């Protein structure tokens, strides 16, 4: 079916992502060829608050969206008249932020009288792997770890998911950000901890690993986070030094051990020979290396997106929108933002 439509005429998708603090617009040809992928990060605006402030994010999206659309069109060499399809994130995310992208997407679809597909942001992270790896096909196990989500998913086919594990408290990226904040490193914490961890000893401090009961594939990172905060406070009270590199390395290893163990265990249990990493935390070099090493031993193939496709971007949203479109799905202009949208 994919081929049949491709042969008729190219589908040019304009995709919009505004679920959190990146205003991003992408133009794609037939879902997997990125013609442009403009990402405007608002990190500078949120840094001083130590995290994303929803109201600031919405306002920023409003100020930026038209310029980012224009830039994405220009870089792709296309005009509004060439666009044949619109894809836009409608959840999960910050409601005010989502509404900006959604309104823009609906307005373009209405003005051009072209089909509209709303996209689940988490699904977008998985699909970043299809953009990166042209031959990738389901089934595979996906580990999606971002600032807001930690999911272990068995993707059986396009649009067909079995969710086997999710976080019971903090998401993996959230734990990175909170620990970085406690260490006075700044925001976002993931990349900073990743960098420092390379200089530290990951066995120096014994932080807990929450494997949870029995064979659970759920995650829990709040105990680990509290343990790091306790360690920092205790060191301060005892007037003993805090070796930031060792704390970063030991904390990061505790996160990685749990993520890798559960992912490999699930792949073996489901007899699936491919694993894909997705979401902002998939940018973590320690996680990538550990997963590759563990999977190699079991002859499981590991794939992850390049750094720019790991964190929030509109190209991954356009890729999902395309596959939804060719599967005959459409959304109407009554599509609303769904802040807690499930996969
Ligand atoms: O996917 P994403 O851009 O936004 C959400 O959908 O949440 O993920 C952002 C998260 C942040 O928590 C950030 O600290 C984390 O991804 N992150 C990393 C790294 N790069 C970004 N975490 C660990 N190591 C990294 N290199
Ligand atoms: Zn994300």
Coordinates of C-alpha atoms and ligand atoms in Angstrom, one line a residue:
X1 CA 0.0 0.0 0.0
X2 CA 2.9 2.3 0.9
X3 CA 4.5 1.8 -2.5
X4 CA 1.2 2.2 -4.4
X5 CA 0.6 5.7 -3.0
X6 CA 4.3 6.7 -3.4
X7 CA 4.1 5.8 -7.1
X8 CA 1.1 8.0 -7.7
X9 CA 2.5 11.2 -6.4
X10 CA 4.7 12.4 -3.6
X11 CA 3.2 13.3 -0.3
X12 CA 4.7 16.5 1.1
X13 CA 4.0 16.7 4.8
X14 CA 4.4 19.9 6.9
X15 CA 4.8 18.8 10.5
X16 CA 4.6 20.8 13.7
X17 CA 5.9 20.0 17.2
X18 CA 5.2 22.4 20.1
X19 CA 4.5 20.0 23.0
X20 CA 7.1 21.3 25.4
X21 CA 10.0 23.8 25.0
X22 CA 11.0 23.3 21.3
X23 CA 9.2 25.1 18.5
X24 CA 9.8 22.9 15.6
X25 CA 8.6 22.6 12.0
X26 CA 9.6 20.1 9.4
X27 CA 8.9 19.4 5.7
X28 CA 9.1 15.7 4.6
X29 CA 8.7 13.9 1.3
X30 CA 6.9 10.6 1.6
X31 CA 7.3 10.4 5.3
X32 CA 11.0 9.4 5.5
X33 CA 12.9 12.0 3.5
X34 CA 13.5 15.1 5.6
X35 CA 13.6 18.2 3.4
X36 CA 13.9 20.5 6.4
X37 CA 13.7 20.2 10.2
X38 CA 13.9 23.6 11.9
X39 CA 14.1 23.3 15.8
X40 CA 14.0 26.5 17.8
X41 CA 14.9 25.6 21.4
X42 CA 13.6 27.8 24.2
X43 CA 16.2 26.5 26.7
X44 CA 17.6 30.0 27.3
X45 CA 14.2 31.3 28.4
X46 CA 13.7 28.5 30.8
X47 CA 17.2 28.0 32.2
X48 CA 16.9 30.7 34.8
X49 CA 13.9 28.9 36.3
X50 CA 15.7 25.5 36.4
X51 CA 13.0 23.9 34.2
X52 CA 10.3 24.5 31.7
X53 CA 7.7 27.1 32.8
X54 CA 4.5 26.2 30.9
X55 CA 3.2 29.8 30.5
X56 CA 6.5 31.0 29.2
X57 CA 6.6 28.1 26.8
X58 CA 3.2 28.9 25.3
X59 CA 4.0 32.5 24.8
X60 CA 7.3 31.7 23.2
X61 CA 5.6 29.2 20.8
X62 CA 3.1 32.0 19.8
X63 CA 5.9 34.4 19.1
X64 CA 8.0 31.9 17.1
X65 CA 5.6 29.6 15.3
X66 CA 5.1 31.7 12.1
X67 CA 8.8 32.4 11.6
X68 CA 9.7 28.7 12.2
X69 CA 7.1 27.6 9.6
X70 CA 8.5 30.1 7.1
X71 CA 12.1 29.0 7.7
X72 CA 11.2 25.3 7.4
X73 CA 9.4 26.0 4.1
X74 CA 12.3 28.1 2.8
X75 CA 14.9 25.5 3.7
X76 CA 12.9 22.7 2.1
X77 CA 12.6 24.6 -1.2
X78 CA 8.8 24.3 -1.0
X79 CA 6.0 26.8 -0.6
X80 CA 2.6 26.4 1.0
X81 CA 1.2 25.4 -2.4
X82 CA 3.4 22.3 -2.5
X83 CA 2.3 21.0 0.9
X84 CA -0.2 18.2 0.5
X85 CA -0.6 17.0 4.1
X86 CA -0.3 18.4 7.7
X87 CA 0.9 16.5 10.8
X88 CA 0.9 18.0 14.3
X89 CA 1.5 16.8 17.8
X90 CA -1.7 16.9 19.9
X91 CA -0.4 15.2 23.0
X92 CA 1.0 14.4 25.5
X93 CA 2.5 17.7 26.6
X94 CA 1.7 21.1 28.0
X95 CA -1.8 22.1 27.0
X96 CA -1.0 25.7 26.2
X97 CA 2.1 24.8 24.2
X98 CA 0.3 22.0 22.3
X99 CA -2.6 24.4 21.3
X100 CA -0.2 26.8 19.5
X101 CA 1.1 24.1 17.2
X102 CA -2.3 22.5 16.8
X103 CA -4.0 25.8 15.8
X104 CA -1.3 26.6 13.3
X105 CA -1.6 23.0 11.8
X106 CA -5.3 23.2 11.6
X107 CA -5.2 26.7 10.0
X108 CA -2.8 25.4 7.3
X109 CA -4.9 22.3 6.6
X110 CA -8.1 24.4 6.4
X111 CA -6.6 27.1 4.2
X112 CA -5.0 24.6 1.8
X113 CA -7.9 22.1 2.0
X114 CA -5.5 19.2 2.7
X115 CA -5.7 16.3 5.2
X116 CA -4.6 16.6 8.8
X117 CA -3.2 14.0 11.1
X118 CA -2.7 14.6 14.9
X119 CA 0.3 12.7 16.3
X120 CA 1.1 11.2 19.6
X121 CA 4.5 12.7 20.7
X122 CA 5.8 9.5 22.2
X123 CA 5.0 7.7 19.0
X124 CA 7.0 10.4 17.3
X125 CA 10.1 9.6 19.4
X126 CA 9.9 5.9 18.3
X127 CA 9.5 7.0 14.6
X128 CA 12.7 9.1 14.8
X129 CA 14.3 5.7 14.3
X130 CA 12.5 5.1 11.0
X131 CA 14.0 8.4 9.7
X132 CA 17.5 7.5 10.8
X133 CA 17.4 3.9 9.6
X134 CA 15.6 3.6 6.2
X135 CA 15.4 -0.2 6.4
X136 CA 14.0 -0.5 9.9
X137 CA 10.7 -2.3 10.2
X138 CA 8.7 -3.5 13.2
X139 CA 8.6 -5.7 15.2
X140 CA 11.0 -4.4 17.8
X141 CA 11.2 -3.4 21.5
X142 CA 11.4 0.4 22.0
X143 CA 12.8 2.0 25.1
X144 CA 11.5 5.5 25.1
X145 CA 13.2 7.7 27.7
X146 CA 12.6 11.4 27.8
X147 CA 12.0 14.3 30.1
X148 CA 8.4 13.3 30.6
X149 CA 8.3 9.6 29.8
X150 CA 9.9 6.2 30.4
X151 CA 8.2 3.5 28.4
X152 CA 9.1 0.0 27.3
X153 CA 7.0 -0.9 24.3
X154 CA 6.7 -3.9 22.0
X155 CA 6.0 -2.4 18.6
X156 CA 4.5 -5.3 16.7
X157 CA 3.5 -3.4 13.6
X158 CA 2.9 0.2 12.4
X159 CA 0.4 1.7 14.9
X160 CA 0.3 -1.5 17.0
X161 CA 1.8 -1.3 20.4
X162 CA 2.0 -3.3 23.6
X163 CA 3.1 -1.2 26.5
X164 CA 5.0 -3.5 28.9
X165 CA 6.5 -1.0 31.2
X166 CA 6.2 2.7 32.2
X167 CA 7.5 4.9 35.0
X168 CA 5.7 4.8 38.3
X169 CA 7.1 8.2 39.4
X170 CA 9.8 10.3 37.8
X171 CA 10.7 9.9 34.2
X172 CA 14.4 9.0 33.4
X173 CA 15.1 12.5 32.0
X174 CA 13.4 14.1 34.9
X175 CA 15.7 12.3 37.3
X176 CA 18.7 13.5 35.3
X177 CA 17.4 17.1 35.4
X178 CA 16.6 17.0 39.2
X179 CA 20.0 15.5 40.1
X180 CA 21.8 18.0 37.9
X181 CA 19.9 20.8 39.6
X182 CA 20.9 19.5 43.1
X183 CA 24.5 19.4 41.9
X184 CA 24.2 23.1 40.7
X185 CA 24.9 22.1 37.1
X186 CA 22.0 23.9 35.3
X187 CA 19.3 22.9 32.9
X188 CA 18.7 20.6 31.0
X189 CA 20.7 18.2 33.2
X190 CA 21.0 15.1 31.0
X191 CA 23.8 16.4 28.6
X192 CA 25.7 18.0 31.5
X193 CA 25.6 14.8 33.6
X194 CA 26.5 12.7 30.5
X195 CA 29.6 14.9 30.0
X196 CA 30.8 14.9 33.6
X197 CA 30.1 11.1 34.0
X198 CA 32.9 10.5 31.5
X199 CA 35.4 12.0 34.0
X200 CA 34.0 10.2 37.0
X201 CA 34.1 6.8 38.7
X202 CA 30.8 5.0 38.2
X203 CA 31.4 2.6 41.1
X204 CA 32.4 5.2 43.6
X205 CA 29.0 5.7 45.3
X206 CA 26.5 2.8 45.7
X207 CA 23.2 4.2 44.6
X208 CA 20.1 2.0 44.6
X209 CA 18.7 0.2 41.5
X210 CA 14.9 -0.2 41.6
X211 CA 14.2 -3.4 39.7
X212 CA 10.7 -3.6 41.4
X213 CA 8.8 -6.7 42.1
X214 CA 9.1 -10.0 40.2
X215 CA 9.3 -9.6 36.5
X216 CA 7.9 -6.0 36.3
X217 CA 9.1 -3.9 33.4
X218 CA 8.0 -0.7 35.1
X219 CA 10.5 1.9 36.2
X220 CA 10.9 4.0 39.3
X221 CA 13.6 6.6 39.6
X222 CA 12.4 8.8 42.5
X223 CA 14.1 6.5 45.1
X224 CA 17.4 6.9 43.3
X225 CA 16.9 10.6 43.0
X226 CA 16.3 10.9 46.8
X227 CA 19.3 8.8 47.5
X228 CA 21.5 11.2 45.4
X229 CA 20.0 14.2 47.2
X230 CA 20.6 12.5 50.6
X231 CA 24.2 11.8 49.7
X232 CA 24.8 15.4 48.7
X233 CA 23.2 16.7 51.9
X234 CA 25.1 14.2 54.1
X235 CA 28.5 15.2 52.5
X236 CA 27.7 18.8 53.1
X237 CA 26.7 18.2 56.7
X238 CA 29.9 16.3 57.3
X239 CA 31.9 19.0 55.5
X240 CA 33.2 16.4 53.2
X241 CA 33.9 17.0 49.5
X242 CA 31.4 16.2 46.8
X243 CA 33.2 14.9 43.7
X244 CA 30.6 16.0 41.1
X245 CA 32.1 13.7 38.4
X246 CA 31.8 10.6 40.6
X247 CA 28.2 11.5 41.7
X248 CA 27.3 12.0 38.0
X249 CA 28.9 8.8 36.9
X250 CA 27.5 6.7 39.8
X251 CA 24.0 8.1 39.4
X252 CA 24.0 7.7 35.6
X253 CA 25.2 4.1 35.9
X254 CA 22.4 3.3 38.3
X255 CA 19.9 4.6 35.7
X256 CA 21.6 2.8 32.9
X257 CA 21.8 -0.6 34.7
X258 CA 18.0 -0.7 35.2
X259 CA 17.1 0.6 31.7
X260 CA 19.4 -1.9 30.0
X261 CA 18.5 -4.9 32.2
X262 CA 14.8 -4.5 31.6
X263 CA 15.1 -3.8 27.9
X264 CA 17.2 -6.8 27.2
X265 CA 15.1 -9.0 29.5
X266 CA 11.9 -7.9 27.6
X267 CA 13.5 -8.5 24.1
X268 CA 14.5 -12.0 25.2
X269 CA 11.1 -12.7 26.7
X270 CA 9.3 -11.7 23.5
X271 CA 12.0 -13.3 21.3
X272 CA 12.5 -10.0 19.5
X273 CA 15.9 -9.5 17.9
X274 CA 15.7 -5.7 17.4
X275 CA 15.8 -2.9 20.1
X276 CA 15.4 0.8 19.4
X277 CA 16.2 3.6 21.7
X278 CA 14.2 6.9 21.6
X279 CA 13.6 10.2 23.4
X280 CA 16.0 12.8 24.8
X281 CA 17.8 10.4 27.2
X282 CA 18.6 8.2 24.2
X283 CA 21.2 10.8 23.5
X284 CA 23.1 9.5 26.6
X285 CA 26.4 8.0 25.5
X286 CA 26.7 5.7 28.5
X287 CA 23.2 4.3 27.8
X288 CA 24.0 3.8 24.1
X289 CA 27.2 2.0 24.9
X290 CA 25.9 -0.2 27.6
X291 CA 22.8 -1.2 25.6
X292 CA 25.0 -2.1 22.6
X293 CA 27.4 -4.2 24.8
X294 CA 24.6 -6.1 26.5
X295 CA 22.6 -6.7 23.3
X296 CA 25.7 -7.9 21.4
X297 CA 26.0 -10.8 23.8
X298 CA 22.4 -11.9 22.9
X299 CA 22.7 -11.1 19.2
X300 CA 20.1 -8.4 19.5
X301 CA 20.4 -5.5 17.0
X302 CA 20.4 -2.0 18.6
X303 CA 19.3 1.2 16.8
X304 CA 19.0 4.8 17.9
X305 CA 18.5 8.1 16.2
X306 CA 21.3 10.7 15.7
X307 CA 21.4 13.3 18.5
X308 CA 19.3 15.9 16.7
X309 CA 16.5 13.3 16.2
X310 CA 16.6 12.1 19.8
X311 CA 15.3 15.3 21.4
X312 CA 12.1 17.0 20.4
X313 CA 11.8 17.7 16.7
X314 CA 9.0 18.0 14.1
X315 CA 10.5 15.5 11.6
X316 CA 9.7 12.6 13.8
X317 CA 6.1 13.9 14.1
X318 CA 5.8 14.2 10.3
X319 CA 7.0 10.6 9.9
X320 CA 4.2 9.3 12.2
X321 CA 1.6 11.5 10.4
X322 CA 2.6 10.1 7.1
X323 CA 2.1 6.5 8.1
X324 CA -1.2 7.4 9.7
X325 CA -2.2 9.1 6.5
X326 CA -1.4 6.2 4.3
X327 CA -3.3 3.9 6.7
X328 CA -6.3 6.0 5.9
X329 CA -6.5 7.8 9.2
X330 CA -7.6 11.5 9.3
X331 CA -8.4 14.1 12.0
X332 CA -11.0 16.8 11.8
X333 CA -10.7 20.4 12.6
X334 CA -12.3 19.6 16.0
X335 CA -9.1 17.9 17.1
X336 CA -8.1 19.1 20.5
X337 CA -4.9 19.0 22.6
X338 CA -4.8 16.0 24.9
X339 CA -2.2 16.8 27.6
X340 CA -2.1 13.2 29.0
X341 CA -2.6 11.3 25.7
X342 CA -1.6 7.7 26.0
X343 CA 0.3 5.6 23.4
Ligands
LIG1 O1 12.6 14.1 24.4 P1 13.0 15.3 25.0 O2 13.7 16.4 24.2 O3 11.7 16.1 25.6 C1 10.6 15.4 26.2 O4 9.8 14.9 25.4 O5 10.7 15.3 27.4 O6 13.8 14.9 26.3 C2 14.4 15.9 27.1 C3 15.1 15.2 28.2 C4 15.6 16.1 29.3 O7 15.3 15.6 30.6 C5 17.1 16.0 29.2 O8 17.9 16.2 30.4 C6 17.3 14.6 28.6 O9 16.2 14.4 27.7 N1 18.6 14.4 27.9 C7 19.6 13.6 28.3 C8 20.7 13.8 27.4 N2 20.3 14.7 26.5 C9 19.0 15.1 26.8 N3 19.6 12.7 29.3 C10 20.8 12.0 29.5 N4 21.8 12.2 28.7 C11 21.8 13.0 27.6 N5 22.9 13.1 26.8
LIG2 ZN1 9.9 14.4 23.7

